[in-house]
Tab-separated table of C-alpha atoms in Angstrom:
chain	number	residue	atom	x	y	z
A	22	MET	CA	74.829	-1.339	-148.475
A	23	THR	CA	78.057	-4.372	-149.201
A	24	ASP	CA	81.001	-4.055	-150.376
A	25	ASN	CA	79.594	-5.062	-153.942
A	26	ASN	CA	77.604	-2.557	-153.895
A	27	PRO	CA	78.222	0.733	-152.032
A	28	TYR	CA	75.603	2.741	-153.743
A	29	ASN	CA	72.705	0.625	-153.251
A	30	PHE	CA	72.284	0.392	-156.843
A	31	LEU	CA	68.938	-1.403	-157.617
A	32	PRO	CA	69.258	-4.886	-159.294
A	33	LEU	CA	68.643	-5.559	-162.737
A	34	GLN	CA	68.174	-8.663	-164.636
A	35	PRO	CA	69.820	-7.745	-168.839
A	36	THR	CA	68.444	-9.390	-171.306
A	37	GLY	CA	71.708	-10.302	-172.946
A	38	ARG	CA	74.843	-9.101	-174.297
A	39	ASN	CA	74.319	-6.074	-177.732
A	40	GLU	CA	75.180	-6.166	-181.336
A	41	THR	CA	79.219	-5.907	-180.773
A	42	ASN	CA	79.116	-7.847	-177.739
A	43	THR	CA	80.717	-4.607	-175.228
A	44	ALA	CA	77.800	-4.384	-173.122
A	45	ASN	CA	74.791	-5.699	-171.301
A	46	THR	CA	70.772	-5.144	-172.608
A	47	TYR	CA	68.052	-4.045	-170.616
A	48	HIS	CA	64.961	-2.857	-171.203
A	49	PRO	CA	63.842	-0.122	-171.716
A	50	GLU	CA	61.654	0.455	-168.417
A	51	ASP	CA	65.302	-0.889	-166.857
A	52	MET	CA	67.266	1.098	-168.586
A	53	ILE	CA	65.515	4.380	-167.710
A	54	LYS	CA	65.744	2.994	-164.035
A	55	ILE	CA	69.601	2.914	-164.195
A	56	TYR	CA	69.187	6.191	-165.865
A	57	GLU	CA	67.501	7.960	-162.912
A	58	GLN	CA	69.926	6.229	-160.433
A	59	GLN	CA	72.918	7.807	-161.983
A	60	PHE	CA	71.298	11.008	-160.847
A	61	LEU	CA	69.214	10.680	-158.593
A	62	ILE	CA	71.587	8.176	-156.233
A	63	GLN	CA	72.825	10.784	-153.339
A	64	VAL	CA	76.395	10.663	-153.587
A	65	PRO	CA	79.288	12.663	-151.015
A	66	GLU	CA	81.422	14.694	-152.862
A	67	GLU	CA	84.852	12.795	-151.883
A	68	LYS	CA	83.138	9.816	-153.585
A	69	LEU	CA	82.312	10.936	-156.927
A	70	THR	CA	84.640	10.232	-159.215
A	71	GLU	CA	83.801	6.358	-158.316
A	72	PHE	CA	80.363	6.576	-158.821
A	73	LEU	CA	79.533	6.287	-162.100
A	74	PRO	CA	82.804	3.468	-162.569
A	75	ALA	CA	80.913	1.839	-160.163
A	76	LEU	CA	77.725	1.971	-161.937
A	77	LYS	CA	78.106	0.245	-164.699
A	78	ALA	CA	80.604	-1.810	-163.656
A	79	PHE	CA	77.489	-3.292	-161.618
A	80	TYR	CA	74.834	-2.794	-164.629
A	81	ASP	CA	78.095	-3.583	-167.183
A	82	ILE	CA	77.316	-1.153	-169.097
A	83	ASP	CA	79.511	1.033	-171.557
A	84	ASN	CA	78.660	5.452	-171.819
A	85	ASN	CA	76.989	4.870	-174.929
A	86	THR	CA	74.352	2.911	-173.112
A	87	LEU	CA	74.258	5.295	-171.637
A	88	ASP	CA	73.283	7.843	-174.016
A	89	VAL	CA	70.809	5.275	-175.012
A	90	SER	CA	68.678	5.126	-171.850
A	91	ALA	CA	69.053	9.627	-171.363
A	92	ILE	CA	67.147	8.923	-175.094
A	93	ILE	CA	65.324	6.262	-174.166
A	94	PHE	CA	64.140	8.546	-170.607
A	95	ASP	CA	63.687	11.875	-172.862
A	96	ALA	CA	61.382	10.411	-175.141
A	97	ILE	CA	58.915	7.761	-172.630
A	98	ALA	CA	59.403	9.027	-169.488
A	99	ASP	CA	56.570	11.072	-168.259
A	100	ALA	CA	59.234	13.105	-166.047
A	101	ALA	CA	61.922	15.199	-166.140
A	102	ILE	CA	65.469	14.997	-163.775
A	103	ILE	CA	65.938	18.357	-162.312
A	104	TYR	CA	69.912	18.409	-160.058
A	105	ASN	CA	68.978	15.793	-158.670
A	106	HIS	CA	65.156	15.843	-158.424
A	107	LYS	CA	63.233	14.078	-160.213
A	108	VAL	CA	59.599	16.492	-161.278
A	109	LYS	CA	56.718	15.071	-162.763
A	110	VAL	CA	53.237	16.553	-163.642
A	111	GLY	CA	50.080	15.330	-161.949
A	112	GLY	CA	46.535	15.339	-162.617
A	113	TYR	CA	44.085	18.834	-162.264
A	114	GLN	CA	41.180	19.806	-160.872
A	115	LEU	CA	38.693	22.280	-161.817
A	116	LEU	CA	37.906	23.861	-158.519
A	117	GLY	CA	33.958	25.642	-158.243
A	118	ARG	CA	32.787	26.938	-160.825
A	119	LEU	CA	33.606	29.928	-164.206
A	120	VAL	CA	33.656	33.944	-161.704
A	121	GLU	CA	32.857	35.914	-165.041
A	122	GLU	CA	34.847	38.779	-163.901
A	123	SER	CA	34.072	42.787	-165.226
A	124	ILE	CA	36.830	44.549	-167.530
A	125	GLU	CA	37.458	48.073	-166.773
A	126	TYR	CA	38.193	50.002	-170.487
A	127	ASP	CA	40.885	52.627	-170.575
A	128	GLU	CA	38.762	55.658	-172.881
A	129	ASP	CA	41.766	56.999	-173.978
A	130	ASN	CA	43.811	53.784	-175.433
A	131	ASN	CA	40.254	52.251	-177.368
A	132	SER	CA	42.311	52.155	-180.504
A	133	GLU	CA	44.778	50.323	-179.028
A	134	GLU	CA	45.412	46.737	-180.213
A	135	GLY	CA	43.159	44.269	-177.503
A	136	VAL	CA	40.788	46.794	-176.894
A	137	GLU	CA	38.580	48.080	-179.578
A	138	ASP	CA	36.971	44.399	-179.185
A	139	LYS	CA	34.349	45.203	-175.112
A	140	ASP	CA	33.201	41.839	-176.267
A	141	ILE	CA	35.655	39.815	-174.633
A	142	LYS	CA	34.563	38.187	-171.449
A	143	ALA	CA	37.413	37.341	-168.738
A	144	TYR	CA	36.693	34.797	-166.000
A	145	THR	CA	38.419	33.111	-163.736
A	146	LEU	CA	38.489	29.950	-161.760
A	147	GLU	CA	40.112	27.914	-159.149
A	148	CYS	CA	42.525	25.466	-160.433
A	149	GLN	CA	44.694	22.714	-158.385
A	150	ARG	CA	47.395	21.017	-160.720
A	151	THR	CA	49.396	17.929	-158.463
A	152	PHE	CA	53.363	17.695	-159.215
A	153	PHE	CA	55.117	15.161	-157.441
A	154	ILE	CA	59.487	15.603	-156.238
A	155	ASN	CA	60.931	12.532	-155.519
A	156	ASP	CA	57.528	10.769	-156.198
A	157	VAL	CA	56.174	12.523	-153.328
A	158	GLU	CA	52.803	14.133	-153.875
A	159	ILE	CA	52.503	18.117	-153.757
A	160	PRO	CA	49.302	19.991	-154.561
A	161	TYR	CA	49.599	23.224	-156.464
A	162	HIS	CA	46.745	25.445	-156.367
A	163	PHE	CA	46.435	28.356	-158.594
A	164	ASN	CA	43.488	30.697	-159.899
A	165	LEU	CA	43.119	31.246	-163.173
A	166	PHE	CA	42.397	34.213	-165.353
A	167	ILE	CA	40.906	34.461	-168.501
A	168	TYR	CA	41.148	36.826	-170.884
A	169	GLY	CA	39.889	36.271	-174.934
A	170	ASP	CA	42.947	33.695	-175.879
A	171	GLY	CA	44.879	34.554	-172.911
A	172	TYR	CA	45.523	33.320	-169.477
A	173	SER	CA	47.213	34.028	-166.519
A	174	THR	CA	47.650	32.436	-162.434
A	175	LEU	CA	48.078	33.421	-159.508
A	176	THR	CA	49.439	30.416	-157.496
A	177	LYS	CA	48.373	29.721	-153.299
A	178	LYS	CA	51.006	30.263	-150.819
A	179	ASP	CA	50.488	27.019	-148.788
A	180	THR	CA	51.992	24.255	-149.936
A	181	VAL	CA	55.342	23.755	-150.677
A	182	LEU	CA	55.587	24.160	-153.963
A	183	GLU	CA	53.700	27.133	-153.576
A	184	LYS	CA	56.258	28.341	-151.280
A	185	MET	CA	58.946	28.123	-153.994
A	186	TYR	CA	56.937	29.793	-156.446
A	187	TRP	CA	56.777	32.889	-154.525
A	188	PHE	CA	60.413	32.264	-153.530
A	189	VAL	CA	61.262	32.784	-156.418
A	190	ARG	CA	59.182	34.984	-158.011
A	191	GLY	CA	59.850	37.437	-155.237
A	192	ARG	CA	64.381	37.167	-156.821
A	193	PHE	CA	63.637	38.466	-159.506
A	194	GLU	CA	60.306	40.744	-159.120
A	195	GLU	CA	60.994	43.790	-157.128
A	196	ASP	CA	57.793	45.877	-157.862
A	197	LEU	CA	55.857	42.408	-156.293
A	198	LEU	CA	52.094	43.225	-155.271
A	199	ASP	CA	52.273	40.824	-152.162
A	200	ASP	CA	54.523	41.766	-149.684
A	201	SER	CA	57.817	39.337	-150.816
A	202	GLU	CA	59.019	40.103	-146.868
A	203	ASP	CA	56.223	37.544	-146.560
A	204	ASN	CA	57.716	35.069	-148.606
A	205	ASP	CA	59.508	32.108	-147.533
A	206	THR	CA	63.077	31.935	-147.489
A	207	LEU	CA	65.206	28.779	-148.820
A	208	GLU	CA	66.199	27.619	-145.411
A	209	SER	CA	61.967	26.927	-144.448
A	210	ILE	CA	61.582	26.205	-147.590
A	211	ASN	CA	63.997	23.329	-147.434
A	212	GLU	CA	62.959	23.000	-143.995
A	213	ARG	CA	59.553	21.348	-145.133
A	214	LEU	CA	61.540	19.449	-148.425
A	215	ALA	CA	63.539	17.482	-144.534
A	216	SER	CA	59.771	17.246	-142.683
A	217	LEU	CA	58.825	15.127	-146.544
A	218	ASP	CA	62.298	13.222	-146.604
A	219	ILE	CA	63.378	15.748	-149.869
A	220	ARG	CA	66.872	15.967	-150.361
A	221	THR	CA	67.094	19.853	-150.158
A	222	MET	CA	67.115	22.506	-152.839
A	223	ASP	CA	69.799	25.614	-154.223
A	224	LEU	CA	68.942	28.536	-155.853
A	225	THR	CA	69.554	26.573	-159.191
A	226	THR	CA	67.209	24.119	-158.464
A	227	THR	CA	64.214	25.921	-156.734
A	228	ASP	CA	64.301	28.687	-160.723
A	229	GLU	CA	64.765	25.437	-162.613
A	230	ILE	CA	62.364	23.596	-160.876
A	231	ILE	CA	59.306	25.852	-160.833
A	232	SER	CA	60.537	26.442	-165.076
A	233	TYR	CA	58.963	23.668	-165.659
A	234	VAL	CA	56.172	23.586	-162.944
A	235	GLU	CA	54.791	27.044	-164.650
A	236	ASP	CA	55.894	25.077	-167.986
A	237	SER	CA	53.782	22.323	-167.327
A	238	ILE	CA	50.297	23.844	-165.491
A	239	ILE	CA	48.476	24.365	-167.776
A	240	ASP	CA	47.802	20.923	-170.222
A	241	ASP	CA	45.808	20.133	-173.710
A	242	ALA	CA	43.500	17.806	-171.434
A	243	MET	CA	42.454	20.556	-168.988
A	244	ILE	CA	42.566	23.318	-171.822
A	245	ASP	CA	40.097	20.978	-173.230
A	246	GLU	CA	38.148	20.751	-170.042
A	247	LEU	CA	38.386	25.304	-169.993
A	248	ASN	CA	37.131	25.210	-173.664
A	249	LYS	CA	34.147	23.033	-172.856
A	250	LEU	CA	33.186	25.061	-169.604
A	251	LEU	CA	33.539	28.768	-171.856
A	252	ASP	CA	31.383	27.820	-174.744
A	253	ALA	CA	28.766	26.642	-172.076
A	254	LYS	CA	28.291	30.229	-171.340
């Protein structure tokens, strides 16, 4: 940290000036780095008003360049920035084998849509998806329940990301099947995050990250592999 670079910005080499000669241009990957720094660098509250002007001055860029970098990030980056945390989806593993489950039908409701076809089979499968928070790899284990064209997941409670899931779910669902009193607190979760050198999170951040995880837990490649397993049954 120096007086010329008080926020430890990453030095990057610009490629020149843009067509209006108002700001340096950068390679797309460098613009992404600048955009990430804008949201990932920890800045003391009393320095917030000075931070953005310092970033623009260090790279000799204008607001339009920052806007463009945001568009590039959204278009090609494989990560999302959620309240000062970069979250990235990693690979997946299908653990074990498909286990066929027996389904009990309510004879009084046979006429309802979705239950008249008793030939539909149900399966469970142990799975794992890897996520990265600020480049720290965190596994996310879950049991996948497949019924017809639908599915649901039940997450374990071992890794910090799994504990975050149950903490968020426990805050919004009063009738949990498991005892929500056994869930970790935000303080204990942040202690686990700190041990991984991941900065603390507030309630909004945990909610948004878990929403991102749930939206990303199943992808097209995983669905293709699951369909191959189901077709082989």
